[in-house]
Short mmCIF file of N, CA, C and O in Angstrom, two decimals:
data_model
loop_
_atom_site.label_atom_id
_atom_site.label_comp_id
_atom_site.label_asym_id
_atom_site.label_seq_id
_atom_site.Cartn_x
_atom_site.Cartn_y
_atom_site.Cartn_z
N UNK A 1 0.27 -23.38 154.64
CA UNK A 1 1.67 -23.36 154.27
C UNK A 1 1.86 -23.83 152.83
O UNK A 1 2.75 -23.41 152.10
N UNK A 2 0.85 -24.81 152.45
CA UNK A 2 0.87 -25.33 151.11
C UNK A 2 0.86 -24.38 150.06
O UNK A 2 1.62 -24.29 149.09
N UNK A 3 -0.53 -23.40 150.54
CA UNK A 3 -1.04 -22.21 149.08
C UNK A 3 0.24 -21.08 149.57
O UNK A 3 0.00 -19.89 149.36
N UNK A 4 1.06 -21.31 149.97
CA UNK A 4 1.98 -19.92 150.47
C UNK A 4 3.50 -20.73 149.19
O UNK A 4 4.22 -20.13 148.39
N UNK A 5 3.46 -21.83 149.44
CA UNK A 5 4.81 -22.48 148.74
C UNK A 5 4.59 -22.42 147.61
O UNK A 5 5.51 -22.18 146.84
N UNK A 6 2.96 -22.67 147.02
CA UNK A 6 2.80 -22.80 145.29
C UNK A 6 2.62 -20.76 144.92
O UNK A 6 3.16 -20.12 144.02
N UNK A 7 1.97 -20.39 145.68
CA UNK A 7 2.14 -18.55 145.38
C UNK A 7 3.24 -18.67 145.32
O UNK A 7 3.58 -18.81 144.14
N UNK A 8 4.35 -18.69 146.25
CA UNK A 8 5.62 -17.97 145.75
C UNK A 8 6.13 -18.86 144.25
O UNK A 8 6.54 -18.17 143.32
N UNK A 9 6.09 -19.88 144.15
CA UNK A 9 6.78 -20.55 143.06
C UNK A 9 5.77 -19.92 141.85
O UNK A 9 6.24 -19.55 140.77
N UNK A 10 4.70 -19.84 142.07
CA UNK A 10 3.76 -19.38 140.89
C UNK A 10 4.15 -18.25 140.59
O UNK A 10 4.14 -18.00 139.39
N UNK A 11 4.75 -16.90 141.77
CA UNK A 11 5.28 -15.48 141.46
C UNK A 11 6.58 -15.76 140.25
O UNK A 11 6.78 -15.34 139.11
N UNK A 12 7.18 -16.51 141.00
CA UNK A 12 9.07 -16.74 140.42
C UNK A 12 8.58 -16.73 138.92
O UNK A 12 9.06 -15.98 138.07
N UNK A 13 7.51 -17.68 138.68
CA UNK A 13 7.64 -18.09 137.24
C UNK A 13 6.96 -17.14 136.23
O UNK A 13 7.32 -17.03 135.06
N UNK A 14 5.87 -16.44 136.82
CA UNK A 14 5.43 -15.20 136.25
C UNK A 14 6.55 -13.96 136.15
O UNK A 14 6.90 -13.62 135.03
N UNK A 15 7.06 -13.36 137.20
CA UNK A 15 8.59 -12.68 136.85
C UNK A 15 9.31 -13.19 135.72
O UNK A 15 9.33 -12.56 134.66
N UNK A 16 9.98 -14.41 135.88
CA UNK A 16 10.60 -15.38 134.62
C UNK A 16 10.08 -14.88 133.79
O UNK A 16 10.54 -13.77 133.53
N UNK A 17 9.24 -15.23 133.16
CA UNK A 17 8.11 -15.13 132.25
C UNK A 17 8.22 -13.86 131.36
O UNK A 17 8.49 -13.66 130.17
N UNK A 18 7.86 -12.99 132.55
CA UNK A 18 7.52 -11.49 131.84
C UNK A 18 9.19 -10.97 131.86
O UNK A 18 9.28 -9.80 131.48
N UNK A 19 10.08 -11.39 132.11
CA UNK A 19 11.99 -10.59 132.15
C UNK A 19 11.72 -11.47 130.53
O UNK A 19 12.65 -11.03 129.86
N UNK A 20 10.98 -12.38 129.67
CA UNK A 20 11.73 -12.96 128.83
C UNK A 20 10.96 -12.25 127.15
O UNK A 20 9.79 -12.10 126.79
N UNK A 21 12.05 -12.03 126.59
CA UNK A 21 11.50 -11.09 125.50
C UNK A 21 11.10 -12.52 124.19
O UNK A 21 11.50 -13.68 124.14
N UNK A 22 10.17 -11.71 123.29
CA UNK A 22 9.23 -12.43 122.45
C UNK A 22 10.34 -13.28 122.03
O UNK A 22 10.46 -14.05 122.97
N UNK A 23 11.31 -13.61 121.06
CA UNK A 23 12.10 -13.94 120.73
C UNK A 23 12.82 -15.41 121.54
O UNK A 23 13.02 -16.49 120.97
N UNK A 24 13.09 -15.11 122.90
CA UNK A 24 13.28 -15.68 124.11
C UNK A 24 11.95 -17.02 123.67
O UNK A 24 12.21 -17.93 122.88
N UNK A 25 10.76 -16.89 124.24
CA UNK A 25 8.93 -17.52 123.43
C UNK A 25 9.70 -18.36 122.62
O UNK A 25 10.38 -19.38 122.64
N UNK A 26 9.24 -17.40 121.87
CA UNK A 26 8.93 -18.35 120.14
C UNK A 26 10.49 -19.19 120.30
O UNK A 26 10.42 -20.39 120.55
N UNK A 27 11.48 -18.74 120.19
CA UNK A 27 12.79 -19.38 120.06
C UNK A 27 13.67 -20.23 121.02
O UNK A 27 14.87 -20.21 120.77
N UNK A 28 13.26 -20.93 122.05
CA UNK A 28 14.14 -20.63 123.08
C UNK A 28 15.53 -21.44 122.68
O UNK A 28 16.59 -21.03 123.15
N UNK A 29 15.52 -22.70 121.73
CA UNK A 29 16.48 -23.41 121.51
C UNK A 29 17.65 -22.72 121.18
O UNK A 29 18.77 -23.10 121.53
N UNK A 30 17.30 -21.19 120.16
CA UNK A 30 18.21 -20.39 119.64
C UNK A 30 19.19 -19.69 120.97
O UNK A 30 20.38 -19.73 121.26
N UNK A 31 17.83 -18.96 121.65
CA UNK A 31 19.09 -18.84 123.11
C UNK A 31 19.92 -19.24 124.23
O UNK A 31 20.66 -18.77 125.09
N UNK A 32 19.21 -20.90 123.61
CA UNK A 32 20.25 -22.21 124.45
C UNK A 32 21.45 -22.57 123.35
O UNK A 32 22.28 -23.47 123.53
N UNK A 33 21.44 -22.23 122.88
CA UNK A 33 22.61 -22.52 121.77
C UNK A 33 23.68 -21.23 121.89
O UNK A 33 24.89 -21.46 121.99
N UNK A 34 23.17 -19.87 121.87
CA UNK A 34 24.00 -18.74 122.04
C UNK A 34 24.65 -18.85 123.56
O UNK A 34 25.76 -18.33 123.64
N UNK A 35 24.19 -19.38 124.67
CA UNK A 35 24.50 -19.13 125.79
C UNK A 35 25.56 -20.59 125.91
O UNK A 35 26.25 -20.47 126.92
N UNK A 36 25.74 -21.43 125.44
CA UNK A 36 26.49 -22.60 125.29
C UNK A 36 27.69 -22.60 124.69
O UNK A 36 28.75 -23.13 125.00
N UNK A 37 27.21 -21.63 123.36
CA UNK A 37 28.63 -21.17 122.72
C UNK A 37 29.75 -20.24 123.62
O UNK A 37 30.89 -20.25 123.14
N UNK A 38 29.59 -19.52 124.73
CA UNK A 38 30.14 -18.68 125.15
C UNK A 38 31.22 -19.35 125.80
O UNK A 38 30.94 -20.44 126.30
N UNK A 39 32.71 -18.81 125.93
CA UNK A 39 33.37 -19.88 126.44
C UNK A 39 33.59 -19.36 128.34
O UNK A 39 33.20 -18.29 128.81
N UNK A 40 34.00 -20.00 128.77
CA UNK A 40 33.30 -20.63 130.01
C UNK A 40 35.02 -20.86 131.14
O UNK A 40 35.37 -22.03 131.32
N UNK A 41 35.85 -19.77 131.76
CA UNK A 41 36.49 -20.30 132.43
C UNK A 41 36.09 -21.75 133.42
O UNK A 41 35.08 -21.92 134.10
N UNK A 42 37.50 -22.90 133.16
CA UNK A 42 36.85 -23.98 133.92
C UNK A 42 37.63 -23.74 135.40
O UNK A 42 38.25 -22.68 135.53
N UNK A 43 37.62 -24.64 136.46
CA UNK A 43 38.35 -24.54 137.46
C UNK A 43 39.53 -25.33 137.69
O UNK A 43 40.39 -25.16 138.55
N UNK A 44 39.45 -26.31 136.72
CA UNK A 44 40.12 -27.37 136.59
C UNK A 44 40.88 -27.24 135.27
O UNK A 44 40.64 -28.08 134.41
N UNK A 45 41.61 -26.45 135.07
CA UNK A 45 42.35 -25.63 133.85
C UNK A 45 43.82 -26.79 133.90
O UNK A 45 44.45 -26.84 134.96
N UNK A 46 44.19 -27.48 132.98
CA UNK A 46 45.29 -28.06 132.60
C UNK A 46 46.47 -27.49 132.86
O UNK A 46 46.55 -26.59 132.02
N UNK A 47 47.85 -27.46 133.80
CA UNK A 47 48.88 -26.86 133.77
C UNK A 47 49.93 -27.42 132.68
O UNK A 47 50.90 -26.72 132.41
N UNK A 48 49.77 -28.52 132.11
CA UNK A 48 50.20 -28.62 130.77
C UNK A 48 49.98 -28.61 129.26
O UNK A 48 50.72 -28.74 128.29
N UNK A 49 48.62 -28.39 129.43
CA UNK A 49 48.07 -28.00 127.72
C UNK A 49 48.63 -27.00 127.41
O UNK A 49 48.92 -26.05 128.14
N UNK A 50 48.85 -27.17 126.11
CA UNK A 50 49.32 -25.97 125.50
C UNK A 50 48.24 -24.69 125.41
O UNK A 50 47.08 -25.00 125.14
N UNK A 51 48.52 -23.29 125.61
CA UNK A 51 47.52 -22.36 124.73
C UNK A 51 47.31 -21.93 123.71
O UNK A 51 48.48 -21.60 123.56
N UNK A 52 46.92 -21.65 122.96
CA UNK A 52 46.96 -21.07 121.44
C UNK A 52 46.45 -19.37 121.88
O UNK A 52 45.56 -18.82 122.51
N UNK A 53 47.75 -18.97 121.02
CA UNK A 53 48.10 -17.46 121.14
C UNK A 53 48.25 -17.01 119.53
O UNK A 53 48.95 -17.52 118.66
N UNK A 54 47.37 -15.94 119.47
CA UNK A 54 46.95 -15.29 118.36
C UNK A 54 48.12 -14.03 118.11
O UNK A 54 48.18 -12.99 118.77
N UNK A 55 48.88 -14.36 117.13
CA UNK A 55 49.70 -13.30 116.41
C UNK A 55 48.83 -12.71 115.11
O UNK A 55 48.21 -13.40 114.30
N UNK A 56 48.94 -11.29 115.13
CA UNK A 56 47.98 -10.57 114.16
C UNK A 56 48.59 -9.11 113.97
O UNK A 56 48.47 -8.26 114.85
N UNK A 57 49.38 -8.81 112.55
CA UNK A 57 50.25 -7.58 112.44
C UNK A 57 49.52 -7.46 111.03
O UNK A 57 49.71 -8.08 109.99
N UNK A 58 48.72 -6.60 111.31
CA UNK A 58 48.70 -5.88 109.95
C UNK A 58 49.39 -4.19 109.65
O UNK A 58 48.70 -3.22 109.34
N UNK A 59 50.55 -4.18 109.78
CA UNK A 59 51.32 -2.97 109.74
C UNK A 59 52.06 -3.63 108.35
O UNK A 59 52.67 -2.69 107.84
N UNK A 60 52.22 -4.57 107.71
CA UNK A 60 52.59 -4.78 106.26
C UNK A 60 54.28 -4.68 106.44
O UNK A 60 55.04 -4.29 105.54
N UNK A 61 54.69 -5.10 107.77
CA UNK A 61 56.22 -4.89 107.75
C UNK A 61 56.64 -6.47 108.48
O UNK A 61 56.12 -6.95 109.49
N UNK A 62 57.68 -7.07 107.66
CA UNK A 62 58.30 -8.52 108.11
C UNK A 62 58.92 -8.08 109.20
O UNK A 62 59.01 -6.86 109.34
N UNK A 63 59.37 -8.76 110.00
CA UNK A 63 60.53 -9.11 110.86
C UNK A 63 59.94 -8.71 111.83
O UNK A 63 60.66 -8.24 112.71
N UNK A 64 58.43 -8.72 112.09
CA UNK A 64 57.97 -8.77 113.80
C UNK A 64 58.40 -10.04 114.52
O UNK A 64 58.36 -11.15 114.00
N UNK A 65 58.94 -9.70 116.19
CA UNK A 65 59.44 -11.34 116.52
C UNK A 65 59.01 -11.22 117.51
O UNK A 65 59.25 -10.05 117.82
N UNK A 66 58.18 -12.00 118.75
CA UNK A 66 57.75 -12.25 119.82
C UNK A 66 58.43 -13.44 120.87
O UNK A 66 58.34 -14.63 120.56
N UNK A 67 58.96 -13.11 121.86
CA UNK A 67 60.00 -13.85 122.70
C UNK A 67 59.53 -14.05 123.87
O UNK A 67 59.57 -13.12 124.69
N UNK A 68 58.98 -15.32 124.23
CA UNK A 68 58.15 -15.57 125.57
C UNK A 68 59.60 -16.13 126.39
O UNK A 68 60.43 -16.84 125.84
N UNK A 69 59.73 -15.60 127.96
CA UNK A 69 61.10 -15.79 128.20
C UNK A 69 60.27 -16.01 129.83
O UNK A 69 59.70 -15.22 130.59
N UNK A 70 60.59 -17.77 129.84
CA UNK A 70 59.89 -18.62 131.48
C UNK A 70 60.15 -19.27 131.76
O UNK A 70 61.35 -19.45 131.95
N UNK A 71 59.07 -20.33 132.04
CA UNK A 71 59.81 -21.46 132.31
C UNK A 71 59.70 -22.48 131.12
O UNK A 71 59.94 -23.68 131.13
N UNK A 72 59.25 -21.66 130.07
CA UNK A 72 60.14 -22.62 128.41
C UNK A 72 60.14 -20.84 127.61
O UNK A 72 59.38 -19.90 127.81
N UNK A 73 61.41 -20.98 126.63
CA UNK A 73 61.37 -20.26 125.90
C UNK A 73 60.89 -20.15 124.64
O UNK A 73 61.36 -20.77 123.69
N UNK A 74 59.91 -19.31 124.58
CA UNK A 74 59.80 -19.08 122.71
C UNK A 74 60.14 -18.14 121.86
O UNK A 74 60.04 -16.96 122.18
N UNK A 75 60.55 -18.50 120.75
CA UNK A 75 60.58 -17.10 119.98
C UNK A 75 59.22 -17.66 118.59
O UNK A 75 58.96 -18.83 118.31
N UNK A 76 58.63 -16.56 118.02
CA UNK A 76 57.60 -16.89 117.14
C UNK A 76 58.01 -15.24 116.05
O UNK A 76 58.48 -14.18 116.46
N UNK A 77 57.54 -15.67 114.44
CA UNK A 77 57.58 -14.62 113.46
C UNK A 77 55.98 -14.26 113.93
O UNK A 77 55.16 -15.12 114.25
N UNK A 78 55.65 -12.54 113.90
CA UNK A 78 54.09 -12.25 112.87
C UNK A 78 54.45 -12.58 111.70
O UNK A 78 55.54 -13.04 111.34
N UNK A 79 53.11 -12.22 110.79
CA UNK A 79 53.13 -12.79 109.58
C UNK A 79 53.27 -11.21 109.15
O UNK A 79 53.06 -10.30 109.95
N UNK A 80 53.65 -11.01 107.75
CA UNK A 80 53.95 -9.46 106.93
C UNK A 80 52.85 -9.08 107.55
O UNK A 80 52.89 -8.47 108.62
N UNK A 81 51.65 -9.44 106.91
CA UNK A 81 50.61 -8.76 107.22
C UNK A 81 49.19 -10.07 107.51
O UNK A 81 48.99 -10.86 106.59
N UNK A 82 48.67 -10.12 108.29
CA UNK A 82 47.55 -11.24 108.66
C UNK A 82 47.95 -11.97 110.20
O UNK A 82 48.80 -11.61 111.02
N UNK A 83 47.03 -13.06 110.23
CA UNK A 83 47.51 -13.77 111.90
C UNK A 83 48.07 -15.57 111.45
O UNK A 83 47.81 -16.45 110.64
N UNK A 84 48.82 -15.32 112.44
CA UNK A 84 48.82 -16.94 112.93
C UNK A 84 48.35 -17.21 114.19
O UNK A 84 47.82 -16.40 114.95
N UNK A 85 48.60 -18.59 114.43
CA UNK A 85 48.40 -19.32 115.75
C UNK A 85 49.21 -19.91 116.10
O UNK A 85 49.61 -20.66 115.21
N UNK A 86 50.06 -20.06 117.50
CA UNK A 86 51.53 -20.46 118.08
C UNK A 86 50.82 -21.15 119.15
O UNK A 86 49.59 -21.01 119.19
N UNK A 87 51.35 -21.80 119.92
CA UNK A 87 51.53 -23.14 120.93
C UNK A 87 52.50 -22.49 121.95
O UNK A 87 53.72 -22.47 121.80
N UNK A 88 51.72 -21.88 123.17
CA UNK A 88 52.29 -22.09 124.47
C UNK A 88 52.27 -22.77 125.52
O UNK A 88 51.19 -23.34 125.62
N UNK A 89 53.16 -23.05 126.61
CA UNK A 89 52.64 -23.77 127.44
C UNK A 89 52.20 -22.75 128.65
O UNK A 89 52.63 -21.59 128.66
N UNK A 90 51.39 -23.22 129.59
CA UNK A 90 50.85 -22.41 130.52
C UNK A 90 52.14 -21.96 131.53
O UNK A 90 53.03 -22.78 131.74
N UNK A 91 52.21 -20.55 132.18
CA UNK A 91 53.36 -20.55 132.93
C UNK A 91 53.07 -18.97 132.52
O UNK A 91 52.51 -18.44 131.56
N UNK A 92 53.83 -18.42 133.91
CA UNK A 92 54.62 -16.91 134.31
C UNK A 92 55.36 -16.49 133.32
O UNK A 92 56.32 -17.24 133.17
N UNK A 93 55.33 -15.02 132.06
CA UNK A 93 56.70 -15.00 131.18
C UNK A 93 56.88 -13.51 131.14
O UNK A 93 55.99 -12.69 131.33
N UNK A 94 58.01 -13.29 130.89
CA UNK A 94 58.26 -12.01 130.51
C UNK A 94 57.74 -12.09 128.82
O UNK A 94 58.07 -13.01 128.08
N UNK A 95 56.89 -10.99 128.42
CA UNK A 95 57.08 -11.21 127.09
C UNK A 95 57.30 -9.84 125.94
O UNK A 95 56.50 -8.93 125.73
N UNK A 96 58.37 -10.03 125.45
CA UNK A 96 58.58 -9.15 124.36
C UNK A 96 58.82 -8.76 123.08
O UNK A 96 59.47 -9.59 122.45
N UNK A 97 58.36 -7.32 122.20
CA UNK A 97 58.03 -7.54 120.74
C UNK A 97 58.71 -6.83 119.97
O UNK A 97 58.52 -5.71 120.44
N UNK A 98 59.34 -6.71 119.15
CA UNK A 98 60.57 -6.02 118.46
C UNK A 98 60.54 -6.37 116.83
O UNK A 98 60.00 -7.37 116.36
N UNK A 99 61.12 -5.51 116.20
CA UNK A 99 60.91 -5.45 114.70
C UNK A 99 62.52 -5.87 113.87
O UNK A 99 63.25 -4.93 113.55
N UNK A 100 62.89 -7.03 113.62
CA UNK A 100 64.42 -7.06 113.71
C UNK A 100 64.74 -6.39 112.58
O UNK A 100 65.81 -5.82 112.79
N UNK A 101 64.42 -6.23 111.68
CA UNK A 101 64.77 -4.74 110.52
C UNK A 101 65.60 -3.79 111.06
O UNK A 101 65.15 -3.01 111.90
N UNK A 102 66.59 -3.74 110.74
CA UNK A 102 67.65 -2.67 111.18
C UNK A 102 66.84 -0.82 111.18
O UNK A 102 66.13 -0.34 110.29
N UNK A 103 67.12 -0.38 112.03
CA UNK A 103 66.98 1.05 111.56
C UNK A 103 65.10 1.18 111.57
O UNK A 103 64.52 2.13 111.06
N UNK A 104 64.33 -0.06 112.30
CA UNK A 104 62.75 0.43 112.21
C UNK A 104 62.58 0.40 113.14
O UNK A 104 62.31 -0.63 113.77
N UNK A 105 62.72 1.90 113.74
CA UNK A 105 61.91 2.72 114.77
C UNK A 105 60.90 2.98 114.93
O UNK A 105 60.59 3.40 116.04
N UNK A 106 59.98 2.87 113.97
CA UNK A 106 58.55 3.09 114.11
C UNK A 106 57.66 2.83 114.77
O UNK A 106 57.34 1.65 114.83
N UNK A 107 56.95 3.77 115.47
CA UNK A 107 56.25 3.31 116.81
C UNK A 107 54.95 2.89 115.88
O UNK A 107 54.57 3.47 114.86
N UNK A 108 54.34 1.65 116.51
CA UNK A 108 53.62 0.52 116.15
C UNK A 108 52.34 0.94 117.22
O UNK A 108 52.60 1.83 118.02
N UNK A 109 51.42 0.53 117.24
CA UNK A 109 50.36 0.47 118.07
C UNK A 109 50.32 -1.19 118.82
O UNK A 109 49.72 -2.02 118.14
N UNK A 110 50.69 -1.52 119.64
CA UNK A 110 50.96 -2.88 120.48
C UNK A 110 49.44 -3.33 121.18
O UNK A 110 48.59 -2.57 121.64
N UNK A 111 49.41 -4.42 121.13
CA UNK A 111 48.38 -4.99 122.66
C UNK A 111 48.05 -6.30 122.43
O UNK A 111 47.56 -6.90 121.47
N UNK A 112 48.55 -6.72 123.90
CA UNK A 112 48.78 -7.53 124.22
C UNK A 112 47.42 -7.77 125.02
O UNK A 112 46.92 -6.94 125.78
N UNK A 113 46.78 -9.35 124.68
CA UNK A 113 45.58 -9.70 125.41
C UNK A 113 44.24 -8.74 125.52
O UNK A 113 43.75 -8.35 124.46
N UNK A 114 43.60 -8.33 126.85
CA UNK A 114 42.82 -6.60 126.69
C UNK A 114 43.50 -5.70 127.60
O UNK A 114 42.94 -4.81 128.25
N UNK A 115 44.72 -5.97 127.62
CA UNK A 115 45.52 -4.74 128.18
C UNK A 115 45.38 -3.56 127.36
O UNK A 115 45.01 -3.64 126.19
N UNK A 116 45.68 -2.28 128.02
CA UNK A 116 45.18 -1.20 127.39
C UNK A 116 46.83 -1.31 125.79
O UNK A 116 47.99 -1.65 126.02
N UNK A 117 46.26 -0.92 124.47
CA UNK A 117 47.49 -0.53 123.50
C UNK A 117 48.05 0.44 124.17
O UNK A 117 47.45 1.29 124.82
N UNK A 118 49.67 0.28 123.96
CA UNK A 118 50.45 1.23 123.87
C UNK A 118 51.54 1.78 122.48
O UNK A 118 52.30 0.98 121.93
N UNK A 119 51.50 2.53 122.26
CA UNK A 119 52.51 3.40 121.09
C UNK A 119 53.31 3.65 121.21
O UNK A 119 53.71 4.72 121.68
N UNK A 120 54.04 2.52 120.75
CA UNK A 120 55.35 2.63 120.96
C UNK A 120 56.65 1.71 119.40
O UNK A 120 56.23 1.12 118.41
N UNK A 121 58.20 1.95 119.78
CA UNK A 121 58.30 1.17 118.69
C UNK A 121 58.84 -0.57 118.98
O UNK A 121 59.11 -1.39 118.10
N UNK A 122 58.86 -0.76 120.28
CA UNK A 122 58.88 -1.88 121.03
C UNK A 122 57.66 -1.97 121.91
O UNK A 122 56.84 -1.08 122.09
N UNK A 123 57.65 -3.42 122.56
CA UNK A 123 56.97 -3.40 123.90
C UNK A 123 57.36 -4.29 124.45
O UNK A 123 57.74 -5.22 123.73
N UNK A 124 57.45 -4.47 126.00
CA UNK A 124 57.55 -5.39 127.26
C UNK A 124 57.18 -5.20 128.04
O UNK A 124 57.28 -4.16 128.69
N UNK A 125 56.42 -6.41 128.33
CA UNK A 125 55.53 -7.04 129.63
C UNK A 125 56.62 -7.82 130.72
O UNK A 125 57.55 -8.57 130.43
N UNK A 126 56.23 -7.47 131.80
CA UNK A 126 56.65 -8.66 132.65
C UNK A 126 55.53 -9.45 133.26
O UNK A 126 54.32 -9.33 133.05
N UNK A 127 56.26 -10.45 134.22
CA UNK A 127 55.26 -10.95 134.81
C UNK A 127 53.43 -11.59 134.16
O UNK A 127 52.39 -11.53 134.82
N UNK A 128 53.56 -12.00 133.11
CA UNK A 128 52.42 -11.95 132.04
C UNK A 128 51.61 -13.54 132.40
O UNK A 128 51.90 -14.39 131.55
N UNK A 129 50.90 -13.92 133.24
CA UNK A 129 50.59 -15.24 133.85
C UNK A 129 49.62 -15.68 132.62
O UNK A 129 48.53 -15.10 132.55
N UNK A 130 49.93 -16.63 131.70
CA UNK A 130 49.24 -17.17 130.46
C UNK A 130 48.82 -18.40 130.79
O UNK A 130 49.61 -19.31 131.05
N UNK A 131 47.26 -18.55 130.81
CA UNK A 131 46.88 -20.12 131.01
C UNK A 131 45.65 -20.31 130.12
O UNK A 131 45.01 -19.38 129.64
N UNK A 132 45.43 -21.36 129.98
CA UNK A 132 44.80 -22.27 129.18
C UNK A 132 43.16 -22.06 129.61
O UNK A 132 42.34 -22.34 128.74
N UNK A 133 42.57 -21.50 131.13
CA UNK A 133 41.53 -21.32 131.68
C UNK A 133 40.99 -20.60 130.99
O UNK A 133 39.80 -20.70 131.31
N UNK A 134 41.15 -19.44 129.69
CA UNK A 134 40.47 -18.37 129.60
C UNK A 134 40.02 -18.69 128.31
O UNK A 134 38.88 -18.63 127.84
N UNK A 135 41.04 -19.04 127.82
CA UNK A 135 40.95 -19.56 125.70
C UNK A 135 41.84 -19.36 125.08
O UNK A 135 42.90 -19.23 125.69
N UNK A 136 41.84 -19.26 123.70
CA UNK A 136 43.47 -17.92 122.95
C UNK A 136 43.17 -16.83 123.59
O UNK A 136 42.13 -16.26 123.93
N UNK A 137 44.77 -16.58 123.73
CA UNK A 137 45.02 -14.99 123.82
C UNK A 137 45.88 -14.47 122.63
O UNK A 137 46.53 -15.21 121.90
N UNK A 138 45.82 -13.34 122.54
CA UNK A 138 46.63 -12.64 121.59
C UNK A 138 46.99 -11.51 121.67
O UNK A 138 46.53 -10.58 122.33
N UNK A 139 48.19 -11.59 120.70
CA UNK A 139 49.20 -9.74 120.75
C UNK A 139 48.96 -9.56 119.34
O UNK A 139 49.14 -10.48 118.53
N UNK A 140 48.53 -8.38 119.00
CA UNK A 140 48.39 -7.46 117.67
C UNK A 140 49.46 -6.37 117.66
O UNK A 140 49.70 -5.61 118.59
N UNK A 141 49.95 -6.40 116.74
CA UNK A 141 50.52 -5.23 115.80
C UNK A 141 49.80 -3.81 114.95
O UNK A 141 49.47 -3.70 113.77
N UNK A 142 49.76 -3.29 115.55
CA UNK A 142 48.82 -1.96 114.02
C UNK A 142 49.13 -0.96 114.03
O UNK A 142 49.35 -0.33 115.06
N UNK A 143 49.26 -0.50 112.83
CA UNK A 143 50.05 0.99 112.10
C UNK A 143 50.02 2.14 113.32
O UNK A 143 50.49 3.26 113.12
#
């Protein structure tokens, strides 16, 4: 039973072994460092930390405005053209994006988080559950 427990553990580690490419060898600290950086839903996610939500319009037009409407309200500017970073709190929102420039209809390319873009010259989400478990999220703007 003994030479049956060290074979199998001796197999595991030869498999191991040979799944691990040269790089993997010579380096391994490098791929303990890449696999550490990755961020990591926790289970124990804060219902009051704030999130940081990524605004990013490079369509070169002012008066983008974003209106989180829950259980706190926000309104936030994009920038003309580049990103900021805004402060939400975690919670259920409707959320919606509009160009307050009189008379700009222009359908925009939208997306929100990795929801699929849509083309359009507004957009609204409902029901949009934003928490702190995942990392920033963000809505982009583009031509």
């Amino acid at each position: 039973m003994k030479n049956l427990f060290y074979t199998s553990a001796l197999a595991g580690l030869i498999l191991i072994a040979a799944s691990c490419n040269k790089g993997d060898l010579v380096a391994p600290q490098k791929h303990i460092d890449t696999l550490s950086s990755v961020p990591v839903p926790t289970p124990n996610c804060s219902p009051v930390e704030s999130i940081n939500f990524v605004l990013t319009n490079s369509t070169g037009i002012a008066g983008y405005e974003i209106v989180f409407s829950g259980p706190q309200n926000y309104n936030f500017f994009f920038p003309i053209n580049g990103t900021t970073t805004v402060a939400v709190k975690p919670g259920i929102y409707s959320v919606s994006v509009f160009c307050q420039v009189p008379g700009s209809y222009s359908q925009r390319t939208f997306q929100l988080n990795n929801m699929s873009p849509v083309k359009q010259a507004e957009a609204h989400y409902g029901d949009i559950e934003l928490t702190n478990c995942t990392g920033s999220q963000y809505f982009s703007i583009n031509p």
